[in-house]
mmCIF file of C-alpha atoms in Angstrom:
data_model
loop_
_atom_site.group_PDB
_atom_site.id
_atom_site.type_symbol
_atom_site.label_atom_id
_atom_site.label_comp_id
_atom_site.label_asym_id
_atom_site.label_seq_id
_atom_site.Cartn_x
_atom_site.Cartn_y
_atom_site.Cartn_z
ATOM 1 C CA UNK A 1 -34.309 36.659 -31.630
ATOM 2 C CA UNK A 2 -37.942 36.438 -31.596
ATOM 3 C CA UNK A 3 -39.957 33.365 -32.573
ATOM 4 C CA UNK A 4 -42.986 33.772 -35.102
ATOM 5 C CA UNK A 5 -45.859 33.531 -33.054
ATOM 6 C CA UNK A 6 -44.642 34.931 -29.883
ATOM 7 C CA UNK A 7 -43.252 32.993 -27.433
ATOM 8 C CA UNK A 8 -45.131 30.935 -25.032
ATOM 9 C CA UNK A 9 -45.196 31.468 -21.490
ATOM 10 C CA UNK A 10 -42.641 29.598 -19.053
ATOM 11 C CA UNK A 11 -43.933 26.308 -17.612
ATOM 12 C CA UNK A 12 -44.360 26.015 -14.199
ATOM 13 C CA UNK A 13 -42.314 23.860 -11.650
ATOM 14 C CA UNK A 14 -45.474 21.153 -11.664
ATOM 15 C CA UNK A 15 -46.307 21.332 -15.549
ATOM 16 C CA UNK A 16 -41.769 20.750 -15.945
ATOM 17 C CA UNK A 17 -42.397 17.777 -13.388
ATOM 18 C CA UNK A 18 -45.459 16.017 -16.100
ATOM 19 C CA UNK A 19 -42.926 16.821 -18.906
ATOM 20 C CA UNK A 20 -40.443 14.476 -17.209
ATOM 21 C CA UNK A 21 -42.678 11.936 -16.524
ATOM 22 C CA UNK A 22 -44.123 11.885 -19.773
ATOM 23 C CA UNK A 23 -40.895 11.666 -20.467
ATOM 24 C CA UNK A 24 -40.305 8.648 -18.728
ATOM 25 C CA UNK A 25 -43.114 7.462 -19.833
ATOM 26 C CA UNK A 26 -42.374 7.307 -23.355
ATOM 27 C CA UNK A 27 -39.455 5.861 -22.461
ATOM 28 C CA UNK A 28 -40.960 2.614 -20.961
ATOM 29 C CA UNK A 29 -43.033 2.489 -24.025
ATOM 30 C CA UNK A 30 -40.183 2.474 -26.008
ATOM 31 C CA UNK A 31 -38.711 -0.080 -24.138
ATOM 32 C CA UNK A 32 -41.736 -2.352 -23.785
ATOM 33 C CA UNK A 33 -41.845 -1.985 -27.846
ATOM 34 C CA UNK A 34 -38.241 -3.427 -28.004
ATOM 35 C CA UNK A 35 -38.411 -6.213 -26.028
ATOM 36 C CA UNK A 36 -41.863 -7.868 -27.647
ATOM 37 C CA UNK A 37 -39.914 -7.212 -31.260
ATOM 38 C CA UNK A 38 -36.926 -9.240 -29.142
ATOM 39 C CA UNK A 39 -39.702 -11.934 -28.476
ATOM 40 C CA UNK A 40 -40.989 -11.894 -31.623
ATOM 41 C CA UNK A 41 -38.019 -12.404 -33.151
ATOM 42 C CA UNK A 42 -37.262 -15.069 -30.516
ATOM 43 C CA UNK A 43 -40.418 -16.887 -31.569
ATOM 44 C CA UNK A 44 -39.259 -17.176 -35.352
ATOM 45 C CA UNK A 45 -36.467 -18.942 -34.705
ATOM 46 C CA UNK A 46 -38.169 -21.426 -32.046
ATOM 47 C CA UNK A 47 -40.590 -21.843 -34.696
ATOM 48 C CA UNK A 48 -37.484 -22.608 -37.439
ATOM 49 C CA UNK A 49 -35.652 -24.927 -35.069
ATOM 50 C CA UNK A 50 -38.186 -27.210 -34.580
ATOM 51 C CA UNK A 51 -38.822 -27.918 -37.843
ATOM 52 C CA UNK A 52 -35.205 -28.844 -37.977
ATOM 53 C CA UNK A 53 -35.547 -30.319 -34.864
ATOM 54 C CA UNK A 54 -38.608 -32.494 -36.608
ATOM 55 C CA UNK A 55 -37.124 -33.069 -39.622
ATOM 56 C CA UNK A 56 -33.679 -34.180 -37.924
ATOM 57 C CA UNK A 57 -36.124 -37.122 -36.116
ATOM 58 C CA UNK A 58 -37.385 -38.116 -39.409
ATOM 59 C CA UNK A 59 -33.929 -38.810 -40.506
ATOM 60 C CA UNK A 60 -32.730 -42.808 -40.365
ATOM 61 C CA UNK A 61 -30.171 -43.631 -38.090
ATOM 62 C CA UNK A 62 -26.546 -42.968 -39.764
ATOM 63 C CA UNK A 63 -28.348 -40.443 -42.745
ATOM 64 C CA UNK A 64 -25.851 -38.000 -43.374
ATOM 65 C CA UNK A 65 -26.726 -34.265 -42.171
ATOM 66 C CA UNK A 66 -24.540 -31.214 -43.054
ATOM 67 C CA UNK A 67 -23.969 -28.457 -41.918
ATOM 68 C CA UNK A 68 -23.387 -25.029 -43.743
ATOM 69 C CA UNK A 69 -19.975 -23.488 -42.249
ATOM 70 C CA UNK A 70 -19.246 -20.100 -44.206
ATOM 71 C CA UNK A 71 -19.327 -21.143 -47.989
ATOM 72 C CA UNK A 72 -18.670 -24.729 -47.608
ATOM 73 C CA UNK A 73 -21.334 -27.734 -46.753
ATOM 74 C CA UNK A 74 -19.704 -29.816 -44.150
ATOM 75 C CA UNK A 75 -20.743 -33.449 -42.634
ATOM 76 C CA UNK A 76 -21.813 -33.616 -39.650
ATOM 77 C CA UNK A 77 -22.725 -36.840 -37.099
ATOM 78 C CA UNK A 78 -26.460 -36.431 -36.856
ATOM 79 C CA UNK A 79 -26.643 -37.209 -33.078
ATOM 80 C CA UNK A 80 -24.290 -34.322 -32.901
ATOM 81 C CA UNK A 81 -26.716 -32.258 -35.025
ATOM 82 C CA UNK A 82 -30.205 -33.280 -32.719
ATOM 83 C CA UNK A 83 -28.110 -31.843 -29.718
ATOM 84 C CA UNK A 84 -27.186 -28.642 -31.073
ATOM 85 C CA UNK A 85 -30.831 -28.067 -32.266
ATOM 86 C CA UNK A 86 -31.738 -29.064 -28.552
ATOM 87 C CA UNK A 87 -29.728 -26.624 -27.139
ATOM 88 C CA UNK A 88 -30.563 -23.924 -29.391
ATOM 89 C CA UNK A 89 -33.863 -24.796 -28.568
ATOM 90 C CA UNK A 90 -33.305 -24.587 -24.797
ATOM 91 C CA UNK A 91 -31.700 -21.236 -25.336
ATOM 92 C CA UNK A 92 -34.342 -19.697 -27.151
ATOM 93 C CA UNK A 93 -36.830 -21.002 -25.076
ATOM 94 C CA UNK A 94 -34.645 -18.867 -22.022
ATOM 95 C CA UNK A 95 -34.363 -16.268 -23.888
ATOM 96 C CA UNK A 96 -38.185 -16.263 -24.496
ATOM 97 C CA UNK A 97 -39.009 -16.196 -21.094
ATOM 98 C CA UNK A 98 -36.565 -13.593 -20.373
ATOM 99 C CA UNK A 99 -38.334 -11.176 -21.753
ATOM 100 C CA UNK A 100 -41.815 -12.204 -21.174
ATOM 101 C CA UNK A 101 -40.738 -11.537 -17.560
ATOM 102 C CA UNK A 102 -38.873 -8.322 -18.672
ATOM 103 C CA UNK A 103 -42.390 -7.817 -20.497
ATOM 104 C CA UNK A 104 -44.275 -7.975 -17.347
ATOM 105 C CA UNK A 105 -41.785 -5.909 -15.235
ATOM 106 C CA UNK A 106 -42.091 -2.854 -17.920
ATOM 107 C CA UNK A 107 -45.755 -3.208 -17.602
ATOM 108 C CA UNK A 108 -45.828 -2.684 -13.983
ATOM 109 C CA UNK A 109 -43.327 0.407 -14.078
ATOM 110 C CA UNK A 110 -45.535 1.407 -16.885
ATOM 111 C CA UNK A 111 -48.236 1.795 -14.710
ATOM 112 C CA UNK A 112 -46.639 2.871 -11.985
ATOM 113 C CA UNK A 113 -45.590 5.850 -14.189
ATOM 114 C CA UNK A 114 -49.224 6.612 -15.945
ATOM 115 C CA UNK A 115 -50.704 7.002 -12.673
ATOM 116 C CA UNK A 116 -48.203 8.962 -11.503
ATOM 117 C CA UNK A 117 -49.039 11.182 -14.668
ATOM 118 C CA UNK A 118 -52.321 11.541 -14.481
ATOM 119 C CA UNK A 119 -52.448 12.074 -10.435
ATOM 120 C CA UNK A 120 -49.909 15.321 -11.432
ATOM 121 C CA UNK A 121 -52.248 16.096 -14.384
ATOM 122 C CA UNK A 122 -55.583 16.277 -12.229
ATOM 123 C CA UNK A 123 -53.525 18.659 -9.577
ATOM 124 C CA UNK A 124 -51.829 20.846 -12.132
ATOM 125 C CA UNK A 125 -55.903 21.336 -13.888
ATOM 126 C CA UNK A 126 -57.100 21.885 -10.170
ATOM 127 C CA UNK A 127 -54.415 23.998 -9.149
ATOM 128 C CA UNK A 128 -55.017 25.991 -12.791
ATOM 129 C CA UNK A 129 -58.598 26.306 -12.335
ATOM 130 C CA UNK A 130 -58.438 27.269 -8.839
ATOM 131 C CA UNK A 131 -56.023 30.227 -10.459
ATOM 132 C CA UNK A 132 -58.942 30.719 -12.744
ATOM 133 C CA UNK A 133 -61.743 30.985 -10.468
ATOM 134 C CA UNK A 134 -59.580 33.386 -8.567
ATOM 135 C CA UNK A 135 -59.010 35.753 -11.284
ATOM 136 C CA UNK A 136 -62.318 35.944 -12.176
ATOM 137 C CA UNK A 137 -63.245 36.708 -8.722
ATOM 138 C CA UNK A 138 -60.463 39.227 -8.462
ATOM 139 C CA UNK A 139 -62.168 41.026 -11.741
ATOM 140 C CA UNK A 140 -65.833 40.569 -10.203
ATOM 141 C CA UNK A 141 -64.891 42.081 -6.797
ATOM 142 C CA UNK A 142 -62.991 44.997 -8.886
ATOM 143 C CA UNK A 143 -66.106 45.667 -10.917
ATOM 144 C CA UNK A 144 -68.077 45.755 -8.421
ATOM 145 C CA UNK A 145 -66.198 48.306 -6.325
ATOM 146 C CA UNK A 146 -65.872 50.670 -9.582
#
């Protein structure tokens, strides 16, 4: 079963260890990515309730308001209809700040996580070139003694 190419050599313990936190990485990213779409989307419908919510104060007292329940427009009291537009709103707005403070948490993890990263990155390098350097002085000290 061998691969076109040749097969590339087993990673070590370290370079396994950046995989993973790459890895977890990504993951946060991912995650981060969700929750502004979640805001986002949270935004649109603050946005669309209150224009109802303004258009519902432009309405004279007693105006009838309906409501659209499955296929069927029915009436509904309009001081009934300015408080379920004001909790919608206050539910949204929760919502909103939920994840602006999920937004910031991920952000902080995030970062916890890249520097993590890149501190195993710079020893994995050092530790490689350190491997390097003493090759090449291996091969200098056996040329030398030939």
């Amino acid at each position: 079963m061998a691969s076109g190419g040749g097969a590339a050599p087993p990673k070590s313990a370290a370079a396994l260890a950046v995989d993973e936190k790459m890895k977890e990485y990504r993951g946060l990213e991912q995650l981060q990515h969700n929750v502004l779409n979640k805001r986002q989307m949270f935004l649109s419908q603050l946005q669309e309730n209150e224009l109802v919510k303004n258009e519902l104060d432009l309405l004279d007292d007693g105006a009838p308001v309906y409501k659209l329940i499955g296929p069927v427009l029915m009436r509904q009291d309009t001081d009934e209809a300015k408080q379920n537009v004001d909790k919608r709103l206050e539910f949204i707005r929760d919502e909103i700040m939920n994840c602006d403070r999920k937004v910031e948490d991920n952000k902080g993890k995030m970062q916890t996580v890249g520097e993590a990263v890149m501190k195993m990155q710079q020893e994995l390098q050092a530790s490689a070139a350190s491997q390097a350097q003493a090759a090449a002085d291996e091969a200098t000290a056996a040329l030398e003694a030939a």
